[in-house]
Short mmCIF file of C-alpha atoms and ligand atoms in Angstrom, two decimals:
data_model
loop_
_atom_site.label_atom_id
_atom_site.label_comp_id
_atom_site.label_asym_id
_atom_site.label_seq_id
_atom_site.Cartn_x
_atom_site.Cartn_y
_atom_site.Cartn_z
CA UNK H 6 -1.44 -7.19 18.98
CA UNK H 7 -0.24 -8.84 15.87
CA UNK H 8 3.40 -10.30 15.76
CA UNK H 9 3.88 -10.21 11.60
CA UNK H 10 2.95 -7.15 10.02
CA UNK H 11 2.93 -7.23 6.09
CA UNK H 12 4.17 -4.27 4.83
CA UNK H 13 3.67 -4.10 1.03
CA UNK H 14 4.05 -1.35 -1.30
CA UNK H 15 3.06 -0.91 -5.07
CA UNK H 16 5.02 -3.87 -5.87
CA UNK H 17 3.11 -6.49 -4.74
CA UNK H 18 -0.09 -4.97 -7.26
CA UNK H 19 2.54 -4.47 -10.50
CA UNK H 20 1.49 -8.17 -11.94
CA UNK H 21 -1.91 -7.32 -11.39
CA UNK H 22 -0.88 -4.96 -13.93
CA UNK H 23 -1.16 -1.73 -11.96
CA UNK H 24 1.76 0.74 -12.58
CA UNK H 25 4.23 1.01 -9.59
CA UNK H 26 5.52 4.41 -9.11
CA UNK H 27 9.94 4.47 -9.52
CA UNK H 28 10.06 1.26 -12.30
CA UNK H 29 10.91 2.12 -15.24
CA UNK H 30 7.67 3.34 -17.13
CA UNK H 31 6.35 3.79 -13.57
CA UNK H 32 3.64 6.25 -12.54
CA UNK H 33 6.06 9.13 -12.08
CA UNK H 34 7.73 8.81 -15.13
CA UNK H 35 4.84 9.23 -16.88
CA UNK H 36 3.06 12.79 -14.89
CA UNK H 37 5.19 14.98 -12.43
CA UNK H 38 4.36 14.93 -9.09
CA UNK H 39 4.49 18.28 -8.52
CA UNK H 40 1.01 18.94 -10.75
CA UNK H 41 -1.19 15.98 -9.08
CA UNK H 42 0.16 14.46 -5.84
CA UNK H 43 1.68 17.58 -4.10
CA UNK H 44 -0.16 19.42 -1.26
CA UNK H 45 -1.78 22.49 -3.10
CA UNK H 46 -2.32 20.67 -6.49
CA UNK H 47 -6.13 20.48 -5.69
CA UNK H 48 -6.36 24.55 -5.30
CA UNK H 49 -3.64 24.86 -8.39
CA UNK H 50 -4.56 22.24 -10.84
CA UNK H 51 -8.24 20.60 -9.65
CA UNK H 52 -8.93 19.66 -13.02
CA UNK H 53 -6.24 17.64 -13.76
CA UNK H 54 -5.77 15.88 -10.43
CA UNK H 55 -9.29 15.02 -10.22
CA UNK H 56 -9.07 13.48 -13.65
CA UNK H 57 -5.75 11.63 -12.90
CA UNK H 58 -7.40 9.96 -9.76
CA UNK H 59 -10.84 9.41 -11.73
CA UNK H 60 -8.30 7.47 -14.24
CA UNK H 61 -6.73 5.31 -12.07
CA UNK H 62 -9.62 4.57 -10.19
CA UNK H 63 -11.31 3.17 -13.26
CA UNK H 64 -8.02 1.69 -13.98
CA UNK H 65 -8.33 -0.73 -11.08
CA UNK H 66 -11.92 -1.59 -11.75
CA UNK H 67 -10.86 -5.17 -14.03
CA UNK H 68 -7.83 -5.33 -12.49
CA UNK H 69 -7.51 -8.79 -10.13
CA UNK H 70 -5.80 -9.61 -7.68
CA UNK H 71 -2.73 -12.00 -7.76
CA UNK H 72 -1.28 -14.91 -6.68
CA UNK H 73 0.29 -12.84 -3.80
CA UNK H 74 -2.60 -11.24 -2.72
CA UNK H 75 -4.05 -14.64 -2.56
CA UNK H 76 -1.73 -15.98 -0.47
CA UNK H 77 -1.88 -13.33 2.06
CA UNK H 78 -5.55 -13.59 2.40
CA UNK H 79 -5.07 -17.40 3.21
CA UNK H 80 -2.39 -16.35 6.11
CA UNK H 81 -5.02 -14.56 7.12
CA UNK H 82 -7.50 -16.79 7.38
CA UNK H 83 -5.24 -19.29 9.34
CA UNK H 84 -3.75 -16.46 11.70
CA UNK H 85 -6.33 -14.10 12.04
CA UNK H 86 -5.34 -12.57 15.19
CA UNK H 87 -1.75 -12.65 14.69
CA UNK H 88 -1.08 -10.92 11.24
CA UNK H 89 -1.30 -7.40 10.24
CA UNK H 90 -1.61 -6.33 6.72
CA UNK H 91 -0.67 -2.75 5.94
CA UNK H 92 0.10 -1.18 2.61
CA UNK H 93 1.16 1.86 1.14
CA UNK H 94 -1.17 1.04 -1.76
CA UNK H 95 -4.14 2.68 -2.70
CA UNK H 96 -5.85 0.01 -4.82
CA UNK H 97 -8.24 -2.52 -3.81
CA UNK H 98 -6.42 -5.95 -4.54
CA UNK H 99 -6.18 -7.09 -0.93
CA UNK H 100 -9.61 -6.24 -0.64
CA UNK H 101 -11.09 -8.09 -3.80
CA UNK H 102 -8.80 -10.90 -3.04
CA UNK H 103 -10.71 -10.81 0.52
CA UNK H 104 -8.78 -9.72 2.81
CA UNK H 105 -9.81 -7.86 5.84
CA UNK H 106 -9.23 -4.83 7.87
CA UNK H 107 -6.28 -3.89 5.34
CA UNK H 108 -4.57 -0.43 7.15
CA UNK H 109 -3.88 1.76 3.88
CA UNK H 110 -1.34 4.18 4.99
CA UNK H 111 -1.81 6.22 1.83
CA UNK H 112 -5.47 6.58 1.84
CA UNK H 113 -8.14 4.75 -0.64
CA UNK H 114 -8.66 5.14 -4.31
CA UNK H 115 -12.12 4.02 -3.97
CA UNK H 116 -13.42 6.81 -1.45
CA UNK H 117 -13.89 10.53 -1.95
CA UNK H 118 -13.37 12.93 1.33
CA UNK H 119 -14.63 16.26 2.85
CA UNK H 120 -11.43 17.78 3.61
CA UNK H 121 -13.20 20.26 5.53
CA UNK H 122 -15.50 17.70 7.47
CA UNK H 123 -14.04 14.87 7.08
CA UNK H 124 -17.13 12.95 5.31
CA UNK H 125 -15.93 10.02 3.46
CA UNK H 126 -18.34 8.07 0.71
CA UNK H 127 -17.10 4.73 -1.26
CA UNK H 128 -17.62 6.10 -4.87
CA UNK H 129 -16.73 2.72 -6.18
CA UNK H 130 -14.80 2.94 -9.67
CA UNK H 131 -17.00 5.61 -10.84
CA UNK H 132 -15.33 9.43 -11.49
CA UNK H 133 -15.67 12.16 -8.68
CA UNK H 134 -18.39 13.99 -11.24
CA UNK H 135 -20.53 11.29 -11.66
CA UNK H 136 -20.88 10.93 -7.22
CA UNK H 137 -20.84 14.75 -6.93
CA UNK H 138 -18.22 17.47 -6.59
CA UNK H 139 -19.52 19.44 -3.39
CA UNK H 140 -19.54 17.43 0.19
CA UNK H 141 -23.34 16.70 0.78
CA UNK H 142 -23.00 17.86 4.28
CA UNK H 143 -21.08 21.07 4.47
CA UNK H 144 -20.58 21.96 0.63
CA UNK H 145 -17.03 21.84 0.55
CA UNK H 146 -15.74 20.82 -2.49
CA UNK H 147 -15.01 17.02 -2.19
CA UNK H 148 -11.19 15.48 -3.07
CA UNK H 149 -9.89 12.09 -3.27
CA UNK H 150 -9.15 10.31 -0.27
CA UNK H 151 -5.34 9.79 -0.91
CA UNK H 152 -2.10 11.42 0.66
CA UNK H 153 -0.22 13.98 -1.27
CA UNK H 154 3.24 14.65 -0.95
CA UNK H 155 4.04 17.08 1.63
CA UNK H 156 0.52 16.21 3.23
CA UNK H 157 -0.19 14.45 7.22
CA UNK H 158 -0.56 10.84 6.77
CA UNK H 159 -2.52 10.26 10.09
CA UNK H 160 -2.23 6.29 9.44
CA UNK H 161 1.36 6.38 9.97
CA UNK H 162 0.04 6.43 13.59
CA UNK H 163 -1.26 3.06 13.37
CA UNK H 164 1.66 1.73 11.60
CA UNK H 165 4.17 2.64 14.76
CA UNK H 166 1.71 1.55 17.28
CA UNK H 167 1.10 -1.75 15.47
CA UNK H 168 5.25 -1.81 15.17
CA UNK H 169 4.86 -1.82 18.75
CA UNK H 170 4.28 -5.92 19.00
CA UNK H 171 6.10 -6.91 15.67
CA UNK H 172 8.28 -9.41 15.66
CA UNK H 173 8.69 -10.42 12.36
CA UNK H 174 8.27 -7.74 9.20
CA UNK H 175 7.53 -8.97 6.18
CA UNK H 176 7.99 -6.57 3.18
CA UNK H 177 7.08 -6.60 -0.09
CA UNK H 178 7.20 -4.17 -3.39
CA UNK H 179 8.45 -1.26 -1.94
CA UNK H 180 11.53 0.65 -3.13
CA UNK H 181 11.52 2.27 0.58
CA UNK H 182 11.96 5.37 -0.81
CA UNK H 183 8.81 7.20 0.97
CA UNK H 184 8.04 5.40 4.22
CA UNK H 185 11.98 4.03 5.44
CA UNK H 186 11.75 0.28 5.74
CA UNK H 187 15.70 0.12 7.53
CA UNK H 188 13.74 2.04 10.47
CA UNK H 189 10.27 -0.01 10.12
CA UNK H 190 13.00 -3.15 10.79
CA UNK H 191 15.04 -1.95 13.63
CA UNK H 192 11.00 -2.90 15.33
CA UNK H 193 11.03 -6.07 14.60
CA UNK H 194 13.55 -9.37 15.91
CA UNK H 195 13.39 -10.46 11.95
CA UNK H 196 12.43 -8.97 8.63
CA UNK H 197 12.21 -10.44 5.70
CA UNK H 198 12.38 -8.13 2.16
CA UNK H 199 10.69 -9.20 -1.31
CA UNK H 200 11.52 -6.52 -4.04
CA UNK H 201 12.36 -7.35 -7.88
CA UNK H 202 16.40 -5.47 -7.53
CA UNK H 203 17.92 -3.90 -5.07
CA UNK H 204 16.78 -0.09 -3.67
CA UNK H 205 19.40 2.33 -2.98
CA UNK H 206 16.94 3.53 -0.43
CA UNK H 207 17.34 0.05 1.82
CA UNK H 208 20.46 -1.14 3.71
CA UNK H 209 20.16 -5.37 3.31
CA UNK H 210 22.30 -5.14 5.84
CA UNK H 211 19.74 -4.27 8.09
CA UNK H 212 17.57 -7.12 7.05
CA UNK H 213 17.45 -10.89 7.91
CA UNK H 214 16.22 -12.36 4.51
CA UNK H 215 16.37 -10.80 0.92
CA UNK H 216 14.18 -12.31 -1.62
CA UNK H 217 14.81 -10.81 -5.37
CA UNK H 218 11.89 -12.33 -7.36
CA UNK H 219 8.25 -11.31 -8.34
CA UNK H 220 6.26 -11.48 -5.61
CA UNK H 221 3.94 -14.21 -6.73
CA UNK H 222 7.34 -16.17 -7.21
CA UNK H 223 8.24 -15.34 -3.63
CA UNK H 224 5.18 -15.63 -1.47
CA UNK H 225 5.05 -19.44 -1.01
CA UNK H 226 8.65 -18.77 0.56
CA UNK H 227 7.33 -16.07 2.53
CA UNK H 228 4.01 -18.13 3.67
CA UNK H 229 6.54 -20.69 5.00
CA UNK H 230 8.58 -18.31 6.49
CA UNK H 231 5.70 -16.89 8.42
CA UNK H 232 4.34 -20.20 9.04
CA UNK H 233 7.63 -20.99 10.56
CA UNK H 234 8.42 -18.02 13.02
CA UNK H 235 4.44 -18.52 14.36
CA UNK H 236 5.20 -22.15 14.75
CA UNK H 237 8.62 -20.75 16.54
CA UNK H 238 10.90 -22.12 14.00
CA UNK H 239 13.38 -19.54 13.51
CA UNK H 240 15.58 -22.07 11.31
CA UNK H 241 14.45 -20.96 8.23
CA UNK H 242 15.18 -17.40 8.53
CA UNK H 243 18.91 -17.27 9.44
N1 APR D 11 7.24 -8.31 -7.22
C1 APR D 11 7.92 -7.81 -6.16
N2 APR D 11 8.43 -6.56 -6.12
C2 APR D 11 8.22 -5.79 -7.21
C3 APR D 11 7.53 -6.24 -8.36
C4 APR D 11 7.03 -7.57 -8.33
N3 APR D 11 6.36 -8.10 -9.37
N4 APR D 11 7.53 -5.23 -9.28
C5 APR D 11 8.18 -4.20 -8.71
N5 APR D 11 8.60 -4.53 -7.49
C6 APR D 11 9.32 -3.71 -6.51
C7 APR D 11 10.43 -2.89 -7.11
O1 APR D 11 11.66 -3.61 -7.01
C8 APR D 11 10.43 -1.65 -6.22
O2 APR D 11 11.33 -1.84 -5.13
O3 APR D 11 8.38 -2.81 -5.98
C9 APR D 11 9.01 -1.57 -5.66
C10 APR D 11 8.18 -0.45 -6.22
O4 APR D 11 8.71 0.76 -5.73
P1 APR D 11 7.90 2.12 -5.98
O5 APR D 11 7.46 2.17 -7.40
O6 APR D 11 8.75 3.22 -5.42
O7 APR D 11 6.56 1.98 -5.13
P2 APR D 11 6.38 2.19 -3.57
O8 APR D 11 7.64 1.82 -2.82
O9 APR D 11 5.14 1.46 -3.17
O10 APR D 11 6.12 3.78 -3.43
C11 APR D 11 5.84 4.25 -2.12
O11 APR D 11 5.49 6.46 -3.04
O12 APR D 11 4.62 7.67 -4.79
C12 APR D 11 4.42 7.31 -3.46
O13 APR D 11 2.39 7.19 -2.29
C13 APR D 11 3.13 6.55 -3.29
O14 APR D 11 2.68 4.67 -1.84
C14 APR D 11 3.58 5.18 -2.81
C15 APR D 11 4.95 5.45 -2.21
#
């Protein structure tokens, strides 16, 4: 099992120039929560979570990935058995920046679901209309495959199992406020944290390196870092 997870959160995707979620002018200052990414907003308000989904799916289609992303798909590359990469993102950055076997905890912009069978189809950046509404299989009406509020996230499994082996977390872009980084560290012998300010939802305390700088400012740092601690050079993160 992997000994560095990457744990990276809409933060790491923001100078690709897709919206994070708590920034100012963030996702959820812009639609409530409540109306598109709550359990029960498919059976109360289909038509506009379908089109909010359908939006941002299209959103991502020119969007590239950054010098971050970049970087992480090199790590992998030169540790490919000793890395994990999982994000609470929903776009396809890592992916287009080729990266592999990328856990998203959150689900997948880019697929639609049977939440009845569980089918799953890769729509690309096209709109659920355009693919079809009802599951081919069992007729269900189809949905996008992402998490809502107040949903199971069945990933999360992974996540703790992989937390298992980790030894050093690396996180980046996430305000913590969702999925509680202070307990993802208390896994790991180090952790190191890349966010733009400081989160009221994470304790530094509880973390061995804090790194306030865009992440494509950071990630040479954090490619040492990791280089380092697999070499077994601990210096560098006192
Ligand atoms: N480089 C590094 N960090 C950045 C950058 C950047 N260029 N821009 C923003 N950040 C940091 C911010 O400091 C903030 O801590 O990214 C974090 C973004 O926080 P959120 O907007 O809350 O996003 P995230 O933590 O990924 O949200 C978690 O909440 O709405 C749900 O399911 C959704 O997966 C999402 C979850």
């Amino acid at each position: 099992m992997s000994k560095v997870i990457i744990f990276t959160g809409a933060g790491i995707s923001a100078q690709s120039g897709i919206s994070t979620f708590r920034d100012s002018g963030g996702l959820w200052e812009q639609y409530r929560i409540e109306d598109i990414c709550t359990a029960g907003c498919l059976e109360t308000n289909r038509q506009e979570t379908i089109e909010f989904y359908d939006k941002r799916r299209e959103d991502i289609k020119d969007k590239k990935p950054n010098y971050a992303h970049k970087q992480i798909k090199l790590l992998q590359d030169k540790y490919p058995n000793s890395i994990k990469l999982i994000t609470q993102n929903v776009d396809d950055m890592f992916e287009k920046a080729g990266c592999v076997d990328v856990l998203h905890l959150h689900g997948f912009l880019k697929n639609v679901v049977c939440p009845k069978c569980g089918y799953k189809h890769n729509i690309g950046y096209s709109s659920l209309k355009s693919f079809q509404e009802n599951c081919p299989r069992c007729n269900c009406l189809l949905r996008p495959d992402i998490v809502f509020f107040g949903e199971s996230a069945p990933k999360y499994i992974e996540l703790y199992r992989y937390l298992e082996s980790c030894e050093l977390l690396v996180i980046i872009g996430t305000s913590g406020y969702v999925i509680d980084v202070n307990h993802l560290s208390s896994y790991a012998t180090k952790t190191i944290l890349n966010n733009l300010e400081p989160s009221d939802a994470i304790d530094e305390k509880k973390i061995s390196k804090v790194i306030y700088k865009k992440a494509t400012d950071a990630i040479d740092e954090i490619v040492c870092d990791i280089d380092n601690f697999l070499k077994g050079n601990l210096e560098t993160l006192v």
